[in-house]
Amino acid sequence: MGVCGVWCAIGCLNTYPKPKLERFAMWDRLLCSLLLALASIGLVFTAAAQDYPNKPIKIMVPYPPGGVTDVATRMVAPKMSETLGQPIIIENIPAAGGVVGTNAVAKAAPDGYTLMSAFDSFVTNPFLYKGVQHDPLKDFVPISLMVKSPQLLVVHPGTNIKTIADLIQQGKEKNKVFFSTPGAGTSSRLSAELLKSMAGMDITLVSYRGGAAALNDLLGGQVTGMIASMGLVLPHVQSGKLLAIGVSSPARSAQQPNVPTIASMIPGFEAQSWTGMVAPAATPKPILDKIHAALVKALASPDIKDKLAAQGIDVVGSSSAEFADWLQKETVRWSKVIKDRSITLE
């Protein structure tokens, strides 16, 4: 409500009959104070949005440098900076699987100067870790789903598994198929758990300290296969050291068009890594609109699309509403896997 609207409301109060005004004088004064306060807040937000941005913007990446989220953020930041006219600083806080950095952004001022690039663990951490102080659906406002990256289902070429059907058949036999995973709460592990559950398989999952160790044992033939990010395994598929038998996205990947979707044999299966930008809840919409416009413009750049595509990463650049819908679906999907499999992290 603008200032004019407030004074009109106050004028209307003064037209009440005198006995009624005396009876409700206290409530009238409270209402007037509230209306004036709301008007003041509205004017402050409007002025802040019109002036935004007038200082450097920080994008928090609560994960280590070099990952998909970090790479995508560093690609779009310079172009966003050009559009917004202010420097953009990227800060990595890779602690507790992203929990520490995410908690910090949740508590940051909702003024558009502290943003965050979120990854898959944004929605899974509250179900995996004790003491998580944020709710991804309530403490943040989605700006845009930036990119998606399908995972590849790969096996060692020395096995007699050549198709998804072969895997399902042999995976139903106990102690027959062994998959390496980078750790209990990783997207690779959760995807493998989902695969086991939906296909009714009895695959043994072997946890390693990170993706490199999990991949090395697969390359050496110590395990049967794994489901992992395309960026991790694609070079080894292209060199013939691994065999790709399925892709985790609903449609085939442009990077591996001859590889069928896992969903073609296990209907409804989907497990994609993703990165999206969020802001603290209560960030004014006019500010969010400016950030969204700059981000989507950056993602639409042909050079960024080409660089990301070379790593098996697909640009999305969604609306805020579309990203909110994606977060809701991801939360439902992975919280069920975590609860059904009793997965917890300290």
XYZ file of C-alpha atoms in Angstrom:
346
model
C 0.000 0.000 0.000
C 1.330 3.447 -0.908
C 1.336 6.507 1.352
C -1.791 7.933 -0.322
C -3.635 4.705 0.384
C -2.632 4.857 4.033
C -3.969 8.397 4.488
C -7.219 7.441 2.722
C -7.611 4.565 5.167
C -6.998 6.891 8.103
C -9.558 9.347 6.711
C -12.155 6.612 6.538
C -11.600 5.823 10.209
C -12.411 9.446 11.109
C -15.895 9.180 9.510
C -17.118 6.655 12.095
C -19.821 7.838 14.589
C -18.312 9.436 17.684
C -19.379 6.738 20.191
C -17.833 4.065 18.024
C -14.583 6.016 17.696
C -14.343 6.367 21.457
C -15.069 2.681 21.928
C -12.458 1.533 19.431
C -9.953 4.405 19.707
C -7.132 2.110 20.768
C -7.700 -0.293 17.851
C -7.904 2.600 15.398
C -4.545 3.929 16.569
C -2.997 0.467 16.269
C -4.403 0.039 12.779
C -3.082 3.430 11.689
C 0.353 2.576 13.062
C 0.318 -0.748 11.242
C -0.706 0.839 7.945
C 2.014 3.461 8.246
C 4.586 0.775 9.041
C 3.532 -1.301 6.032
C 3.727 1.747 3.803
C 7.215 2.534 5.080
C 8.389 -1.036 4.481
C 6.933 -0.974 0.982
C 8.710 2.271 0.178
C 12.012 0.887 1.497
C 11.700 -2.287 -0.615
C 10.732 -0.282 -3.697
C 13.690 2.064 -3.285
C 16.057 -0.862 -2.657
C 14.850 -2.668 -5.777
C 15.206 0.427 -7.949
C 18.733 1.015 -6.645
C 19.771 -2.667 -6.916
C 22.564 -3.512 -7.268
C 24.812 -0.780 -5.917
C 27.595 -2.938 -4.486
C 29.283 -6.303 -5.190
C 27.149 -9.464 -5.119
C 28.336 -12.677 -3.473
C 27.364 -16.112 -4.791
C 27.999 -18.844 -2.265
C 29.015 -22.263 -3.612
C 28.902 -24.574 -0.570
C 30.908 -27.269 -2.368
C 34.552 -27.740 -3.433
C 35.973 -25.942 -6.479
C 35.939 -27.879 -9.733
C 32.567 -29.606 -9.440
C 29.609 -29.084 -11.785
C 28.039 -26.425 -9.562
C 31.275 -24.485 -9.168
C 32.086 -24.678 -12.888
C 28.615 -23.570 -14.010
C 28.574 -20.694 -11.514
C 31.994 -19.418 -12.562
C 30.918 -19.504 -16.203
C 27.791 -17.386 -15.725
C 29.155 -14.962 -13.106
C 31.143 -12.685 -15.484
C 28.199 -12.309 -17.864
C 25.807 -11.648 -14.973
C 28.236 -9.017 -13.721
C 28.166 -7.289 -17.117
C 24.363 -7.154 -17.078
C 23.999 -6.053 -13.453
C 26.911 -3.604 -13.510
C 28.533 -4.846 -10.306
C 31.324 -7.324 -9.484
C 30.240 -10.843 -8.536
C 32.331 -12.663 -5.954
C 32.184 -16.462 -5.729
C 32.913 -17.996 -2.340
C 33.386 -21.740 -1.807
C 32.607 -23.192 1.628
C 32.980 -26.968 1.128
C 32.128 -28.133 4.648
C 29.769 -30.885 5.851
C 28.518 -31.719 2.377
C 27.281 -28.183 1.811
C 25.409 -27.821 5.105
C 27.618 -25.063 6.589
C 27.448 -22.769 3.577
C 23.741 -23.379 3.049
C 22.959 -22.548 6.673
C 24.906 -19.288 6.310
C 22.948 -18.215 3.227
C 19.629 -19.094 4.874
C 20.474 -16.578 7.625
C 21.809 -13.878 5.279
C 19.993 -10.594 4.708
C 17.313 -10.979 1.995
C 18.633 -8.059 -0.030
C 19.921 -9.758 -3.179
C 23.591 -9.392 -2.270
C 24.006 -12.968 -1.007
C 22.939 -15.727 -3.392
C 23.710 -19.435 -3.561
C 24.264 -22.019 -6.252
C 22.557 -25.169 -5.002
C 23.289 -28.775 -5.959
C 21.443 -32.089 -5.504
C 22.404 -32.230 -1.828
C 20.434 -29.027 -1.221
C 17.266 -31.138 -0.893
C 18.817 -34.332 0.503
C 20.999 -32.958 3.323
C 18.087 -32.187 5.691
C 17.195 -35.901 5.569
C 20.788 -37.157 5.833
C 22.352 -34.951 8.522
C 21.289 -34.211 12.064
C 21.186 -30.575 13.102
C 20.555 -29.068 9.674
C 19.228 -25.587 10.433
C 17.492 -24.835 7.146
C 14.484 -25.978 5.147
C 15.234 -25.778 1.409
C 11.576 -25.225 0.548
C 10.861 -22.557 3.187
C 14.099 -20.687 3.916
C 15.000 -19.975 0.295
C 13.337 -18.603 -2.815
C 14.201 -20.304 -6.126
C 15.563 -18.091 -8.903
C 16.304 -20.501 -11.752
C 17.233 -24.108 -12.420
C 20.482 -23.455 -14.275
C 21.660 -26.825 -15.567
C 20.984 -30.555 -15.447
C 23.474 -33.350 -15.944
C 22.286 -36.919 -16.529
C 24.157 -39.789 -14.970
C 25.498 -42.741 -16.918
C 24.976 -46.356 -15.916
C 28.303 -47.976 -16.779
C 29.857 -51.421 -16.390
C 33.319 -52.843 -16.861
C 33.566 -54.187 -20.429
C 34.999 -57.460 -19.121
C 31.655 -58.486 -17.602
C 28.900 -60.327 -19.475
C 26.501 -57.439 -18.790
C 25.907 -55.581 -22.052
C 22.403 -54.151 -21.572
C 20.074 -52.914 -18.847
C 18.124 -56.160 -19.233
C 21.305 -58.148 -18.517
C 21.931 -56.051 -15.414
C 18.402 -56.548 -14.080
C 18.582 -60.300 -14.651
C 21.942 -60.756 -12.964
C 21.254 -58.099 -10.351
C 18.477 -60.204 -8.870
C 21.041 -62.840 -7.849
C 22.652 -62.241 -4.458
C 26.385 -61.418 -4.445
C 26.451 -61.398 -8.236
C 26.707 -57.679 -9.057
C 28.801 -55.096 -7.172
C 28.539 -51.332 -7.734
C 31.030 -48.761 -6.477
C 29.719 -45.473 -5.060
C 31.547 -42.325 -3.855
C 29.882 -42.443 -0.422
C 26.633 -42.967 1.471
C 24.957 -39.608 0.873
C 26.192 -38.870 -2.637
C 23.921 -38.554 -5.649
C 25.639 -41.602 -7.167
C 24.808 -43.729 -4.123
C 21.221 -42.496 -3.922
C 20.746 -43.144 -7.643
C 22.055 -46.689 -7.203
C 19.660 -47.220 -4.296
C 16.772 -45.963 -6.439
C 17.847 -48.263 -9.279
C 17.955 -51.271 -6.937
C 14.565 -50.471 -5.470
C 12.700 -49.800 -8.715
C 14.161 -52.846 -10.519
C 13.940 -55.197 -7.538
C 17.661 -55.993 -7.691
C 20.011 -57.207 -4.959
C 23.104 -55.289 -6.071
C 25.834 -54.919 -3.433
C 26.885 -51.274 -3.085
C 30.503 -50.633 -2.104
C 31.266 -47.166 -0.684
C 34.535 -45.367 -1.371
C 36.047 -42.071 -0.268
C 35.119 -40.002 -3.290
C 34.385 -40.491 -6.958
C 38.003 -41.000 -8.049
C 38.506 -44.022 -5.792
C 35.155 -45.518 -6.813
C 36.025 -45.054 -10.479
C 39.535 -46.513 -10.153
C 38.281 -49.819 -8.790
C 35.701 -50.028 -11.564
C 38.382 -49.381 -14.194
C 40.476 -52.101 -12.561
C 37.620 -54.600 -12.684
C 37.272 -54.944 -8.905
C 33.560 -54.085 -9.159
C 30.911 -54.616 -11.821
C 29.690 -51.097 -12.483
C 28.436 -47.786 -11.150
C 25.979 -45.014 -11.901
C 27.771 -41.683 -11.867
C 27.913 -38.196 -13.300
C 28.598 -38.029 -17.005
C 31.558 -35.746 -16.404
C 33.256 -38.422 -14.286
C 32.804 -41.458 -16.536
C 32.266 -40.128 -20.075
C 35.987 -39.903 -20.999
C 36.407 -43.576 -20.062
C 33.337 -44.563 -22.072
C 34.740 -42.737 -25.074
C 38.097 -44.496 -24.662
C 36.432 -47.913 -24.424
C 37.522 -48.563 -20.841
C 33.892 -48.552 -19.678
C 30.633 -49.572 -21.352
C 27.623 -47.257 -21.005
C 24.362 -49.222 -20.915
C 21.917 -46.552 -19.721
C 21.378 -42.840 -19.149
C 19.397 -41.546 -16.170
C 17.501 -38.706 -17.886
C 13.960 -39.106 -19.304
C 15.327 -38.605 -22.840
C 18.530 -39.793 -24.455
C 21.632 -37.661 -24.036
C 23.052 -35.680 -26.936
C 26.498 -36.745 -25.709
C 25.644 -40.451 -25.973
C 22.656 -40.677 -28.340
C 23.015 -44.434 -28.851
C 22.714 -45.199 -25.146
C 19.110 -45.996 -24.115
C 17.408 -44.396 -21.140
C 17.169 -46.430 -17.965
C 13.476 -45.507 -17.986
C 13.013 -47.528 -21.183
C 13.472 -50.658 -19.050
C 12.520 -49.265 -15.630
C 9.553 -46.919 -16.279
C 9.598 -43.703 -14.266
C 13.280 -43.837 -13.383
C 15.016 -40.450 -13.331
C 18.124 -39.325 -11.476
C 19.856 -36.188 -12.687
C 22.452 -33.978 -11.105
C 21.492 -30.316 -11.233
C 22.488 -26.817 -10.221
C 20.148 -23.934 -9.496
C 20.413 -20.456 -8.011
C 18.501 -19.505 -4.867
C 18.261 -16.511 -2.536
C 17.254 -16.127 1.117
C 13.499 -16.157 1.661
C 11.832 -12.709 1.710
C 14.153 -11.287 -0.940
C 11.963 -8.699 -2.764
C 10.544 -9.905 -6.070
C 11.776 -6.896 -8.106
C 15.325 -7.763 -7.038
C 14.803 -11.444 -7.837
C 13.485 -10.490 -11.270
C 16.681 -8.552 -12.024
C 18.856 -11.463 -10.919
C 16.775 -13.954 -12.905
C 16.984 -11.876 -16.082
C 20.774 -11.568 -15.790
C 21.203 -15.278 -15.049
C 18.999 -16.528 -17.892
C 20.703 -14.140 -20.310
C 24.093 -15.534 -19.291
C 22.928 -19.138 -19.655
C 21.635 -18.401 -23.156
C 25.132 -17.475 -24.352
C 26.225 -19.932 -27.077
C 29.772 -20.153 -25.706
C 28.517 -21.191 -22.263
C 26.122 -23.748 -23.745
C 28.902 -25.262 -25.846
C 31.404 -25.435 -22.979
C 28.887 -27.083 -20.648
C 27.623 -29.471 -23.339
C 31.186 -30.692 -23.861
C 31.092 -31.864 -20.226
C 27.707 -33.558 -20.564
C 25.845 -30.693 -18.884
C 22.573 -29.380 -20.332
C 21.583 -25.718 -19.885
C 18.031 -25.179 -18.583
C 17.501 -21.551 -17.472
C 14.036 -22.121 -16.003
C 11.542 -19.746 -14.451
C 11.323 -19.430 -10.678
C 8.035 -21.371 -10.642
C 9.499 -24.209 -12.711
C 12.477 -24.456 -10.380
C 10.176 -24.502 -7.348
C 8.260 -27.409 -8.896
C 11.526 -29.253 -9.578
C 12.698 -28.788 -5.982
C 9.402 -30.139 -4.666
C 9.619 -33.253 -6.855
C 13.279 -33.843 -5.995
C 12.507 -33.562 -2.282
C 9.734 -36.154 -2.540
C 11.844 -38.514 -4.681
C 15.003 -38.562 -2.590
C 13.496 -38.266 0.881
C 11.642 -41.520 0.163
C 14.845 -43.274 -0.939
C 16.712 -42.049 2.147
C 13.945 -43.081 4.546
C 13.242 -46.434 2.884
C 16.947 -47.341 2.903
C 17.589 -45.848 6.381
C 20.539 -43.777 5.131
C 22.018 -41.330 7.654
C 25.232 -39.303 7.916
C 26.840 -37.864 11.032
